[in-house]
Coordinates of C-alpha atoms (C1' of nucleotides) in Angstrom, one line a residue:
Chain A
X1169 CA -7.6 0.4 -9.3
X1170 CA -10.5 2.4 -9.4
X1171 CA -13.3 2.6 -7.2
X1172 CA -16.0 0.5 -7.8
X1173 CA -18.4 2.6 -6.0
X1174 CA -17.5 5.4 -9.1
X1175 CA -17.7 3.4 -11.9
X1176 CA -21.4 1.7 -10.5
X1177 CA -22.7 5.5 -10.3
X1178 CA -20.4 6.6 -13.7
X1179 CA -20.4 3.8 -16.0
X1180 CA -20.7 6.0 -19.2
X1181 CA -18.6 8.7 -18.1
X1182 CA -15.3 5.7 -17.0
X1183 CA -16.1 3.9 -20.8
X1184 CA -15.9 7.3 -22.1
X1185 CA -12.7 8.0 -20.4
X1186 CA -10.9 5.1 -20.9
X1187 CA -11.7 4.8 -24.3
X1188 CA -9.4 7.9 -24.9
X1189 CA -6.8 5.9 -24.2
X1190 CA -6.9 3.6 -27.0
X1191 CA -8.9 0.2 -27.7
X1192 CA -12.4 -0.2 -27.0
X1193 CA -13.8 -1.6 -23.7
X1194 CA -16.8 -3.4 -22.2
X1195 CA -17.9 -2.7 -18.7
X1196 CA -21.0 -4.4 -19.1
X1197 CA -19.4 -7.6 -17.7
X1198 CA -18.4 -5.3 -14.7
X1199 CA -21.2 -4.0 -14.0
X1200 CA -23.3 -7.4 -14.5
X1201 CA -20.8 -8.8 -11.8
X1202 CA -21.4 -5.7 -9.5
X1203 CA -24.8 -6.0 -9.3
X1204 CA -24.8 -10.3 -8.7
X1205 CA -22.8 -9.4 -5.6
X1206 CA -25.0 -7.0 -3.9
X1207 CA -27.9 -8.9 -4.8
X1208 CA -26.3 -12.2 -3.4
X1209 CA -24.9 -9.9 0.2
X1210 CA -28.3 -8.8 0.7
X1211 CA -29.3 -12.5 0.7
X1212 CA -26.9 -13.9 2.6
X1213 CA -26.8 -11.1 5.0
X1214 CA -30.3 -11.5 5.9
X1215 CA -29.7 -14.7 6.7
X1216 CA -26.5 -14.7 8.6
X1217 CA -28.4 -12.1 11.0
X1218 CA -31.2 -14.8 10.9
X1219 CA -28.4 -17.3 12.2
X1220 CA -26.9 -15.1 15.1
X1221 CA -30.6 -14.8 17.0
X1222 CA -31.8 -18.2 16.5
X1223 CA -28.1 -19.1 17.7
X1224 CA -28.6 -17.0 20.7
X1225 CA -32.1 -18.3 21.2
X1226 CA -30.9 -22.2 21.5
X1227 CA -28.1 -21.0 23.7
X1228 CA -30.4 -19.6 25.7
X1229 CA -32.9 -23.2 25.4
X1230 CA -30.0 -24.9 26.4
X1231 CA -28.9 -23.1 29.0
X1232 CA -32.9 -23.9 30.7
X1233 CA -32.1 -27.5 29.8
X1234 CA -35.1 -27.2 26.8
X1235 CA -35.2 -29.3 23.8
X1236 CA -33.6 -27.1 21.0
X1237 CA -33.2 -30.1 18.7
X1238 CA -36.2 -28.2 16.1
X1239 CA -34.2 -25.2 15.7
X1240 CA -31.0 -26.8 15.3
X1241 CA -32.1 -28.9 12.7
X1242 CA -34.1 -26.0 10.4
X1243 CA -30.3 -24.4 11.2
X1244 CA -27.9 -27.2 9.9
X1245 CA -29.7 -26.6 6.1
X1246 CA -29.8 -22.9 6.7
X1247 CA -26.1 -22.8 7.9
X1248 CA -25.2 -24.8 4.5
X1249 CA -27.0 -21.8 2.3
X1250 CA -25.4 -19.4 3.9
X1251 CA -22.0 -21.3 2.6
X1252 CA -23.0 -22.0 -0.7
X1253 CA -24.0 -18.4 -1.0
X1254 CA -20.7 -17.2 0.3
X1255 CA -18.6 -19.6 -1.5
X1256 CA -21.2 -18.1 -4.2
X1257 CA -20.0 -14.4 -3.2
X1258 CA -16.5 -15.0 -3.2
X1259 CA -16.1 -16.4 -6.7
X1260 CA -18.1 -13.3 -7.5
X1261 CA -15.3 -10.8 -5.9
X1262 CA -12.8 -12.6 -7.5
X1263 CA -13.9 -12.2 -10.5
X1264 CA -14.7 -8.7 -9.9
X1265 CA -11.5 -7.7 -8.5
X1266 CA -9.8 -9.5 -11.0
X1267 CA -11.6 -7.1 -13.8
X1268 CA -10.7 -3.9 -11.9
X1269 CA -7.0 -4.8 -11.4
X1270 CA -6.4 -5.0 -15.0
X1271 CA -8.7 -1.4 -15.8
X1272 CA -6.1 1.3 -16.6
X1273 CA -6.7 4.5 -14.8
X1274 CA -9.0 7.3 -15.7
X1275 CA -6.6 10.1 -17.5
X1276 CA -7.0 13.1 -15.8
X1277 CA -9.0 16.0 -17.5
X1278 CA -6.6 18.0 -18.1
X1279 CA -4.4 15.4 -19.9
X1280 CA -5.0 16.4 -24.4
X1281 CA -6.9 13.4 -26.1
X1282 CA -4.4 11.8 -28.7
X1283 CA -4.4 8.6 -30.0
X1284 CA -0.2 7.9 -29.8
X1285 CA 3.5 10.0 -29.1
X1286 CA 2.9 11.9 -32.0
X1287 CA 0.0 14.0 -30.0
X1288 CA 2.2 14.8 -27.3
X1289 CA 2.7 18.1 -27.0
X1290 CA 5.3 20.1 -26.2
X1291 CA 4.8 21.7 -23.1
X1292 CA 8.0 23.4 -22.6
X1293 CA 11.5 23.7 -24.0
X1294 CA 14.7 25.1 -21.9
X1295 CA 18.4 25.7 -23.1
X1296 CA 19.2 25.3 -27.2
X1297 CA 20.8 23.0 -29.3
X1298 CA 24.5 23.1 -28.8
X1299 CA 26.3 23.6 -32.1
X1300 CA 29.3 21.4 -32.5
X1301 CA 32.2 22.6 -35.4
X1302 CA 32.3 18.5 -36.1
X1303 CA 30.3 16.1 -36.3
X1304 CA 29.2 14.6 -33.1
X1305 CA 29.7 10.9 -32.6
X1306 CA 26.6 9.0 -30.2
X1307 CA 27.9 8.6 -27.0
X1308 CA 28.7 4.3 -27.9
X1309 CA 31.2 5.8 -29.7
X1310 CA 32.5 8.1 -27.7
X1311 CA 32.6 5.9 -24.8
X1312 CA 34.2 3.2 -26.3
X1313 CA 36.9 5.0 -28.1
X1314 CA 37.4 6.4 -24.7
X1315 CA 38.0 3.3 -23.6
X1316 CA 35.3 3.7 -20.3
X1317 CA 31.9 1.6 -22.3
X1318 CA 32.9 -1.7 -23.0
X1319 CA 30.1 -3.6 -24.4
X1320 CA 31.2 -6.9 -25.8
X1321 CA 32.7 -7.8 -22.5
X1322 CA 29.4 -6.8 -20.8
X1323 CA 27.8 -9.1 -23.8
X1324 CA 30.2 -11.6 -22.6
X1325 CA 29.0 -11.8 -19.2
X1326 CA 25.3 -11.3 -19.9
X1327 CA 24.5 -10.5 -23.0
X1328 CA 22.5 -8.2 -25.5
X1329 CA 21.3 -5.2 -23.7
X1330 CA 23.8 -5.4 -21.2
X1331 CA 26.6 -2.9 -20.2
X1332 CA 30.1 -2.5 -19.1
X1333 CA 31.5 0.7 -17.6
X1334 CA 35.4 1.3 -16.3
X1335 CA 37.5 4.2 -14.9
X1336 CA 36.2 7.5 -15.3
X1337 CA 32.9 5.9 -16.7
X1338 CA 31.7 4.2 -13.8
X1339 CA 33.4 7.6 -12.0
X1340 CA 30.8 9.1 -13.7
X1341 CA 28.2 6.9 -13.3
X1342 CA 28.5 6.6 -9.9
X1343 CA 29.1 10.6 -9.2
X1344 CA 25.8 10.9 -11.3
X1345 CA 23.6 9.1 -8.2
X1346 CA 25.3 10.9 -5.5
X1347 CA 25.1 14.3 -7.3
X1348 CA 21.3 14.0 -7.9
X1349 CA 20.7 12.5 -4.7
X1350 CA 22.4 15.4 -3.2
X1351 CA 20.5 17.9 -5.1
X1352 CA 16.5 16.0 -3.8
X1353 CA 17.5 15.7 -0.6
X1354 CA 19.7 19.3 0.3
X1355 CA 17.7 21.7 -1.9
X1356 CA 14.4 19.8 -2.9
X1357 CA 13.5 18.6 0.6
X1358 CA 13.4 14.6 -0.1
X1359 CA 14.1 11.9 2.2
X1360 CA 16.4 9.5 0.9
X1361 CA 15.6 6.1 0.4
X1362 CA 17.9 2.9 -0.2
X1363 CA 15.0 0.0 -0.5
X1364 CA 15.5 -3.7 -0.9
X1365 CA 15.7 -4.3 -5.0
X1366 CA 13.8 -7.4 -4.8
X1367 CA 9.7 -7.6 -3.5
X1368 CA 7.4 -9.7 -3.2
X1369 CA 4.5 -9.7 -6.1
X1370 CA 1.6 -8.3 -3.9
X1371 CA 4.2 -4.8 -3.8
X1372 CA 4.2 -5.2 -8.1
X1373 CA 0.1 -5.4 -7.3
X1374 CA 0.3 -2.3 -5.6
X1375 CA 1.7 -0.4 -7.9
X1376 CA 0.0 -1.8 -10.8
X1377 CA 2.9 -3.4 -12.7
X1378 CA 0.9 -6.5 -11.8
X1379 CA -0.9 -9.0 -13.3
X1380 CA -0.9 -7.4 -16.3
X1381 CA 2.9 -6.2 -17.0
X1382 CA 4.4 -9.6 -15.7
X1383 CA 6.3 -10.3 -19.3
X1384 CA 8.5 -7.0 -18.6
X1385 CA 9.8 -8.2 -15.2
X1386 CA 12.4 -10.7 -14.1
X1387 CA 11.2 -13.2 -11.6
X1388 CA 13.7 -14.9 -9.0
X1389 CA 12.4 -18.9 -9.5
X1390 CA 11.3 -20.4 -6.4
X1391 CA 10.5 -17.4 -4.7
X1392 CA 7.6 -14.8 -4.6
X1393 CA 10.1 -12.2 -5.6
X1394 CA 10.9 -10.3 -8.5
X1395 CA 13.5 -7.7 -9.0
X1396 CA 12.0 -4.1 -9.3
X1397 CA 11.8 -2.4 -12.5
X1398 CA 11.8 1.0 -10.5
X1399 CA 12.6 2.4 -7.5
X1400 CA 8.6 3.1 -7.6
X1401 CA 7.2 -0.6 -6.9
X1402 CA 9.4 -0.5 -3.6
X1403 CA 9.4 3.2 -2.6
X1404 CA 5.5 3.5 -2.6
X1405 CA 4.6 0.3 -1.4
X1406 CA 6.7 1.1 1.8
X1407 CA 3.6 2.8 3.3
X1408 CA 1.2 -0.1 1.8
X1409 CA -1.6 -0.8 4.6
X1410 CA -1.0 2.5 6.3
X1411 CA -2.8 5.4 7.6
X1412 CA -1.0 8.4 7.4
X1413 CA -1.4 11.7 9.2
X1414 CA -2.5 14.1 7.1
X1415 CA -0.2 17.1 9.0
X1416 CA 2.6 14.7 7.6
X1417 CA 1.5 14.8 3.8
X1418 CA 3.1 15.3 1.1
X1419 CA 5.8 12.5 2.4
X1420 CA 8.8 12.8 -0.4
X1421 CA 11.0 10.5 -0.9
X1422 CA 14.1 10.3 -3.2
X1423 CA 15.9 6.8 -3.9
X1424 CA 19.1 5.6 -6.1
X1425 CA 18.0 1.8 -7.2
X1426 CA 19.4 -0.1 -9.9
X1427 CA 16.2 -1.1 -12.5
X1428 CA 15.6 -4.0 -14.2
X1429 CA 13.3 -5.0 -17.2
X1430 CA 12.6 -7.7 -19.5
X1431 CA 12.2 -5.2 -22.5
X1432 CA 9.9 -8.0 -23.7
X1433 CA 8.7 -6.5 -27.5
X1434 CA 11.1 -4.3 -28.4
X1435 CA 13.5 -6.3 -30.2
X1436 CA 15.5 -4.2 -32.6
X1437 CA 14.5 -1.0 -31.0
X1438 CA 17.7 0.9 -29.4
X1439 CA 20.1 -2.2 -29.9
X1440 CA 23.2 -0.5 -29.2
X1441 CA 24.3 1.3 -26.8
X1442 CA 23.3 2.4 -22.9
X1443 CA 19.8 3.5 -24.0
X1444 CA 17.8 0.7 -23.4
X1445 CA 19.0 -1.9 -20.9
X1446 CA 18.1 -4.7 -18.8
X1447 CA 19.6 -3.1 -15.6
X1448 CA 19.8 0.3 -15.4
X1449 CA 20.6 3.0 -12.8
X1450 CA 18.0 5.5 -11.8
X1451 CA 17.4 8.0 -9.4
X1452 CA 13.8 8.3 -8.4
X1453 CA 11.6 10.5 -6.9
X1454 CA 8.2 9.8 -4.8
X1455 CA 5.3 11.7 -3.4
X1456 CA 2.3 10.6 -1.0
X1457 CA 0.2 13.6 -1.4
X1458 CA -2.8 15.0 0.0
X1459 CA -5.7 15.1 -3.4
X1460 CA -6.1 18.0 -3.0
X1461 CA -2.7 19.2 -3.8
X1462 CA -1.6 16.3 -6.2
X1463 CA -1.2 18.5 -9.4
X1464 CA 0.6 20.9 -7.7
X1465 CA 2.9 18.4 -6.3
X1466 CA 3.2 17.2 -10.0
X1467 CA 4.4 20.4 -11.0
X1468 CA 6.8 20.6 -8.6
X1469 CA 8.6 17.0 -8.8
X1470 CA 8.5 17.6 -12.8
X1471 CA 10.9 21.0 -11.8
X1472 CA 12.9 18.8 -9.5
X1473 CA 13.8 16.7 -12.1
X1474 CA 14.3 19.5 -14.6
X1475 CA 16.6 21.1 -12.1
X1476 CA 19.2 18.5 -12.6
X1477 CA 19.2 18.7 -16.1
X1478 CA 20.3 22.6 -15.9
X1479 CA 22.5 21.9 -13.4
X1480 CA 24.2 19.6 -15.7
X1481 CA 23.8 22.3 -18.7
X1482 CA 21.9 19.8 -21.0
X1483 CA 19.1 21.0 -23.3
X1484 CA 15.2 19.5 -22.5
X1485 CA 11.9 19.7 -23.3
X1486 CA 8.6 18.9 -21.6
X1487 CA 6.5 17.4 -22.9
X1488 CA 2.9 16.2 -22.0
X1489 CA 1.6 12.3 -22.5
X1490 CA -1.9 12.5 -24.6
X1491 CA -4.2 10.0 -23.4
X1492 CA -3.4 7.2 -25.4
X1493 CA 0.3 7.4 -24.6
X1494 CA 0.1 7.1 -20.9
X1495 CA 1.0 4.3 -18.7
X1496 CA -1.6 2.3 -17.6
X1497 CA -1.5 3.4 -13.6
X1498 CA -1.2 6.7 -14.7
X1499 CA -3.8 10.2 -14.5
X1500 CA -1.0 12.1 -15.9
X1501 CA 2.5 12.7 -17.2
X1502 CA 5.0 14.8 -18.0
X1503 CA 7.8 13.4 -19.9
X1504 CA 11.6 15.1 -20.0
X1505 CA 13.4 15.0 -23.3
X1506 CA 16.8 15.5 -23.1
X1507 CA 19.0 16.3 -26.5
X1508 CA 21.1 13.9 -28.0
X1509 CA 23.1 15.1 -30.7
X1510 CA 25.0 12.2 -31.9
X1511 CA 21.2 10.7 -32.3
X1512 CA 19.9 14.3 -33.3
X1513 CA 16.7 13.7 -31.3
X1514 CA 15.5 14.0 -28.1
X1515 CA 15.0 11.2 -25.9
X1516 CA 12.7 10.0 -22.7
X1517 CA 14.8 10.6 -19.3
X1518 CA 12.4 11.2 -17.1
X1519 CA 8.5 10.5 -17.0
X1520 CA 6.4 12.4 -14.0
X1521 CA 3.1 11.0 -13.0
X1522 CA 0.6 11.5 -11.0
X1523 CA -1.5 8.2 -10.2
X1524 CA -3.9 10.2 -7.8
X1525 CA -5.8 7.2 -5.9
X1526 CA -5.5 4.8 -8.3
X1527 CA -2.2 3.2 -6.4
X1528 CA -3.1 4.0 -3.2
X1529 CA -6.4 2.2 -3.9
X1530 CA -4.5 -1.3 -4.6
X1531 CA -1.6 -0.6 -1.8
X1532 CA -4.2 0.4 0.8
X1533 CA -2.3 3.6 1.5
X1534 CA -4.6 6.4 3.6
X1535 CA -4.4 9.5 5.5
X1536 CA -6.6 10.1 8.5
X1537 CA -8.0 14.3 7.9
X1538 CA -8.7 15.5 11.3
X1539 CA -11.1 14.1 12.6
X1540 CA -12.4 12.4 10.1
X1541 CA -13.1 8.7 8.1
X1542 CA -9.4 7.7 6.2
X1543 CA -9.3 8.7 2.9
X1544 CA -6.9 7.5 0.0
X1545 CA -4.2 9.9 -0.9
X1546 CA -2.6 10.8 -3.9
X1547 CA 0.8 9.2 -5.3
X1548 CA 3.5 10.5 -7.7
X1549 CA 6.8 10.0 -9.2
X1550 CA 9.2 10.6 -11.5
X1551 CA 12.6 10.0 -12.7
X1552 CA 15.2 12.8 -11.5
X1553 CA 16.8 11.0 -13.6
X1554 CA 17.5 8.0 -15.5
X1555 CA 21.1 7.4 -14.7
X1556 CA 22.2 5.8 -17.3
X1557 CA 20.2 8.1 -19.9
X1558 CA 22.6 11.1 -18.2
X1559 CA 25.5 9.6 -18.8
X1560 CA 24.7 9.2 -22.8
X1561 CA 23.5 12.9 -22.6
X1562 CA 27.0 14.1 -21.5
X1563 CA 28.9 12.1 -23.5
X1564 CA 27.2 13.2 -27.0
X1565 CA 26.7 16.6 -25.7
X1566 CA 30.3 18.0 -24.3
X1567 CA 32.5 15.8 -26.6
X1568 CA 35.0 17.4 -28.2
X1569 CA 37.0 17.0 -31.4
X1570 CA 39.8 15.0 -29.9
X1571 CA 37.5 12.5 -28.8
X1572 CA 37.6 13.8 -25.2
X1573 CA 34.6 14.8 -22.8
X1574 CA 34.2 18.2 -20.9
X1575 CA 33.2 16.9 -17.1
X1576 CA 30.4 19.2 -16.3
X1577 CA 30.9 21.6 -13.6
X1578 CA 28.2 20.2 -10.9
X1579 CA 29.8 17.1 -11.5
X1580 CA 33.5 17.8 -10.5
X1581 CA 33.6 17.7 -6.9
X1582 CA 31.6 14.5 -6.7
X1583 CA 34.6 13.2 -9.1
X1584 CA 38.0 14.5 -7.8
X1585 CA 38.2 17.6 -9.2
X1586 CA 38.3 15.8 -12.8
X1587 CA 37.5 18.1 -15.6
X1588 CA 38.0 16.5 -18.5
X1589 CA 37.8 12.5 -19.2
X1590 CA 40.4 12.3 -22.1
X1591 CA 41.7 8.5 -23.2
X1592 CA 44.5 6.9 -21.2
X1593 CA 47.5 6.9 -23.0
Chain B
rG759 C1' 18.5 -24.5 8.2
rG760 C1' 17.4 -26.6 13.7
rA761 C1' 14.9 -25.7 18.8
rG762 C1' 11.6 -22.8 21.7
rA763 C1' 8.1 -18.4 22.7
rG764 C1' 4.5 -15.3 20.8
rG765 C1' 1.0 -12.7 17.2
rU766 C1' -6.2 -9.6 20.3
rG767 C1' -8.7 -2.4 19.1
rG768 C1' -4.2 4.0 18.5
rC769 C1' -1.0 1.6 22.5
rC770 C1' -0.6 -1.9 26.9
rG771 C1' -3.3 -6.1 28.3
rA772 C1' -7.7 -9.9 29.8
rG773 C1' -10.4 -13.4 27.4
rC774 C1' -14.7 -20.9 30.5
rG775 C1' -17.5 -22.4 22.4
rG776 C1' -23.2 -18.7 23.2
rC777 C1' -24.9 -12.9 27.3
rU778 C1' -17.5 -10.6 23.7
rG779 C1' -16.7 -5.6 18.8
rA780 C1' -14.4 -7.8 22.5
rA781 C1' -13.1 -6.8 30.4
rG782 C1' -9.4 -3.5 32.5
rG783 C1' -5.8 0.3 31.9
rC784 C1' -3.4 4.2 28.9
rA785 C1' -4.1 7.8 25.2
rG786 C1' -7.9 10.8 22.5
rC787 C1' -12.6 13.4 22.3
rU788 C1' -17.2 15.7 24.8
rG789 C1' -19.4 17.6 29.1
rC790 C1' -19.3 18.7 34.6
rC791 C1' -16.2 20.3 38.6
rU792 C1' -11.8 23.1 40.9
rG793 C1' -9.0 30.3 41.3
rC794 C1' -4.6 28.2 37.6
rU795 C1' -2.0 23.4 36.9
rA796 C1' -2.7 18.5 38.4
rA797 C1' -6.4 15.4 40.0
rG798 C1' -11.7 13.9 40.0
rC799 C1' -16.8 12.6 37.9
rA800 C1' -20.0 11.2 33.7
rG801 C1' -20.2 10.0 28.6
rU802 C1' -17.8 8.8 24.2
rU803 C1' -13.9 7.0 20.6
rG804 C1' -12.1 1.0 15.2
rU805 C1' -12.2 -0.7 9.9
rA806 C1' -14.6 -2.5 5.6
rG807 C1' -18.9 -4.0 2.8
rG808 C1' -24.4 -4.0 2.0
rG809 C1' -29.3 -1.6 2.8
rA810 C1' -31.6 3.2 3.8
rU811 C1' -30.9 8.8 3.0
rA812 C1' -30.5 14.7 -0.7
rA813 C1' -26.8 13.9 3.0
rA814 C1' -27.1 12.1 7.8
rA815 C1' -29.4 9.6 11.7
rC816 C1' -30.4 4.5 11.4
rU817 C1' -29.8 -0.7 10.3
rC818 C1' -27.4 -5.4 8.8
rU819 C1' -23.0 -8.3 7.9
rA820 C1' -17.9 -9.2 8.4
rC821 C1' -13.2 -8.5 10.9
rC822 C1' -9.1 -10.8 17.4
rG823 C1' -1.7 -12.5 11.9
rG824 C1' -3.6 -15.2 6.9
rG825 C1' -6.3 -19.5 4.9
rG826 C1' -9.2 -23.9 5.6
rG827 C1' -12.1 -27.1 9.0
rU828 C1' -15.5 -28.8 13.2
rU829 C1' -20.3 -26.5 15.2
rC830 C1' -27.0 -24.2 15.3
rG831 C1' -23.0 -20.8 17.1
rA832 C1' -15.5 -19.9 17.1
rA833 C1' -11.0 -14.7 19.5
rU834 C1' -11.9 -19.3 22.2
rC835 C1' -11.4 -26.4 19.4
rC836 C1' -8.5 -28.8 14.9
rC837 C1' -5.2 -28.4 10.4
rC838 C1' -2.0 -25.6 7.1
rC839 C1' 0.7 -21.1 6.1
rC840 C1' 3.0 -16.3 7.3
rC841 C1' 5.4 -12.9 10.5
rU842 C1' 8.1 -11.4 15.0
rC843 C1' 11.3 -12.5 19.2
rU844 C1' 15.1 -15.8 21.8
rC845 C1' 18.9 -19.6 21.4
rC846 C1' 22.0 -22.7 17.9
rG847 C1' 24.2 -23.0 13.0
rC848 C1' 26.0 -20.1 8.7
rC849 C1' 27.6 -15.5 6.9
rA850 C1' 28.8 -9.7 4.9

RNA sequence: GGAGAGGUGGCCGAGCGGCUGAAGGCAGCUGCCUGCUAAGCAGUUGUAGGGAUAAAACUCUACCGGGGGUUCGAAUCCCCCCCUCUCCGCCA
């Protein structure tokens, strides 16, 4: 959310920024509504502090046993203003606060002005494209000739966009979460999290998945719950209403959480396969951070992420949202493309972000400087990474002509020494 | 799910419908004092939103779990909801 007390004093500059995300927008209405609530607080402030002395003067009448009746009676009609005006007031807010909860955030300066994922560019590109003497099969096929994807019984259970994973697949996937979890928490300095994977909406209002983005979520019915679409809704939102010290900032956290999303809209994009599902494994990485430091912090989770992805050996590239690409809560973000070569193309399997206040703003999260008034702080996060995605990445990129995989060397210990997933025989 | 107890400032803890933004204590900060430490004395310390200002000072309003109601006036009375704790039930 942004600060209402910015966009009264920066109204051309906030159109002018936001319009660089795509669209055109009005803050006219916003403004109009800004203005009708001062004006309307100044009037019913003047007379609520009217009401407290005259309501101290009849106490005091009363208390000399004199008649008070004149004064009560101007202050029955004047008490019955003051709520129309603040019945006035609060349909005002609402309406307000409803406008600002659905205004994306500003895009950060540095963040290149491009109208869709075509302006993205490329920020920065590490390892090559691995040259295969065959031709490499996407990882659906590898998996399932391998017998560990099995994705008709998944649609069985569940359905389209549902998967299935057995022996040394869900080996795999499973020494994928502890291996990056490992690798936040002993060399990056994270704090693990395991959060509940279900919260209540206000948490999806905090993180701004809410009101707008409720089509992509999955509700449970009867409840005020919805399962989280990322480890972010529950991670940052665990400090919602807080006031942090500042010598404790920047607070990061690391959690494995299982994802889920309605994928409402993109029907016939990424059908097949583990690519884009409506559960999904991801490891995820948060930062409360002092604003002053944010983009820094930025930097820094984006090489976190990276890190596992040459641990693992797999070829990336960063690569940098333009304006009208980024998420709506977003000031900026980096995305990592990993290299598929059964697909030929890189793909999304990590997306870093700074949201500066803009969070912090709707969750109410603070940090006290010394001394001083609380102040918003900065949040982040990233991906590091999108299990699931992983897995695909290693099956398409160390396949080998028999059909078997090469178990990268990170990954060994965390799956019994195993060095090679070949098919049962 | 059933029964009971409770939710007040950073913490503990008072609080007859008006003089209570809220006693008292602790903690914190600022002075003073003591050779050091400890103690002592005095003062001070919340959040948000308006107004004012170059910025402050200043000023107004609101806030005692949340929401409604009664009243000229509510932390205090009434109603609904939420949360925590204890006991019972159920369960991993």
């Amino acid at each position: 959310m942004l600060d209402i007390k910015f966009v009264r004093e920066n109204i051309a500059e906030v159109e002018r920024r936001l319009a660089t995300r795509g669209g055109s927008l009005d803050l006219s209405n916003l403004k109009a509504l800004d203005e009708k609530r001062r004006s309307l607080l100044t009037e019913t402030e003047a007379l609520k502090s009217k009401r407290n002395t005259v309501s101290e003067e009849i106490g005091k009448l009363k208390k000399e046993k004199k008649d008070a009746s004149r004064l009560l009676s101007e202050m029955q009609d004047e008490s019955a203003r003051i709520k129309a005006l603040d019945a006035e007031i609060g349909g005002c807010e609402k309406e307000l606060n409803d406008l600002l909860l659905v205004l994306p955030n500003l895009p950060s300066p540095s963040v290149p002005v491009g109208k869709d994922e075509t302006e993205n560019p490329v920020t920065r590109v590490w390892g090559s494209v691995p040259e295969f003497g065959f031709t490499p099969l996407e990882h659906t096929e590898v998996g399932e000739r391998l017998g560990i994807l099995d994705f008709e019984r998944a649609g069985k259970l569940s359905g389209a966009r549902f998967s299935l994973q057995k022996g040394p697949g869900a080996l795999l996937e499973r020494a994928l979460i502890n291996f990056m979890l490992d690798l936040h928490t002993t060399k990056h300095g994270y704090t693990e999290v395991l959060p509940p994977f279900m919260v209540k909406s206000e948490a999806m209002l905090g993180t701004g998945q809410l009101p707008k983005f409720g089509d992509d979520l999955f509700k449970i019915e009867g409840w005020d719950h919805y399962l989280i679409p990322t480890a972010e809704v529950p991670v940052t939102n665990m400090h919602g209403g807080e006031i942090l010290e500042e010598e404790s900032l920047p607070l990061c956290y690391t959690a494995y959480t299982p994802c889920f999303r309605k994928e409402a809209g993109s029907y016939g994009k990424d059908v097949k396969g583990l690519i884009r599902q409506h559960q999904f494994n991801k490891v995820e990485l948060v930062k409360f951070s002092h604003p002053d430091t944010s983009y820094d912090e930025l930097e820094k989770l984006t090489n976190n992420a990276e890190e596992v992805l040459k641990e693992l050996g797999l070829h990336y590239r960063v690569v940098t949202l333009c304006t009208g690409d980024m998420g709506f809560s977003s000031a900026k973000t980096y995305d990592i493309e990993v290299w598929l070569p059964g697909q030929g193309k890189f793909r999304e399997i990590s997306s870093c972000s700074n949201f500066e206040d803009f969070q912090a703003r709707r969750a109410n999260i603070r940090f006290r400087p010394r001394g001083g008034k609380p102040r918003f702080l900065h949040t982040l996060n990233g991906s590091g990474l999108a299990v699931g995605r992983t897995l695909v990445a290693i099956l398409e990129n160390f396949q080998q002509e028999d059909g078997s995989v090469v178990v990268p060397e990170a990954l060994r210990k965390y799956m019994g020494g195993l060095e090679i997933i070949r098919k049962k025989s």
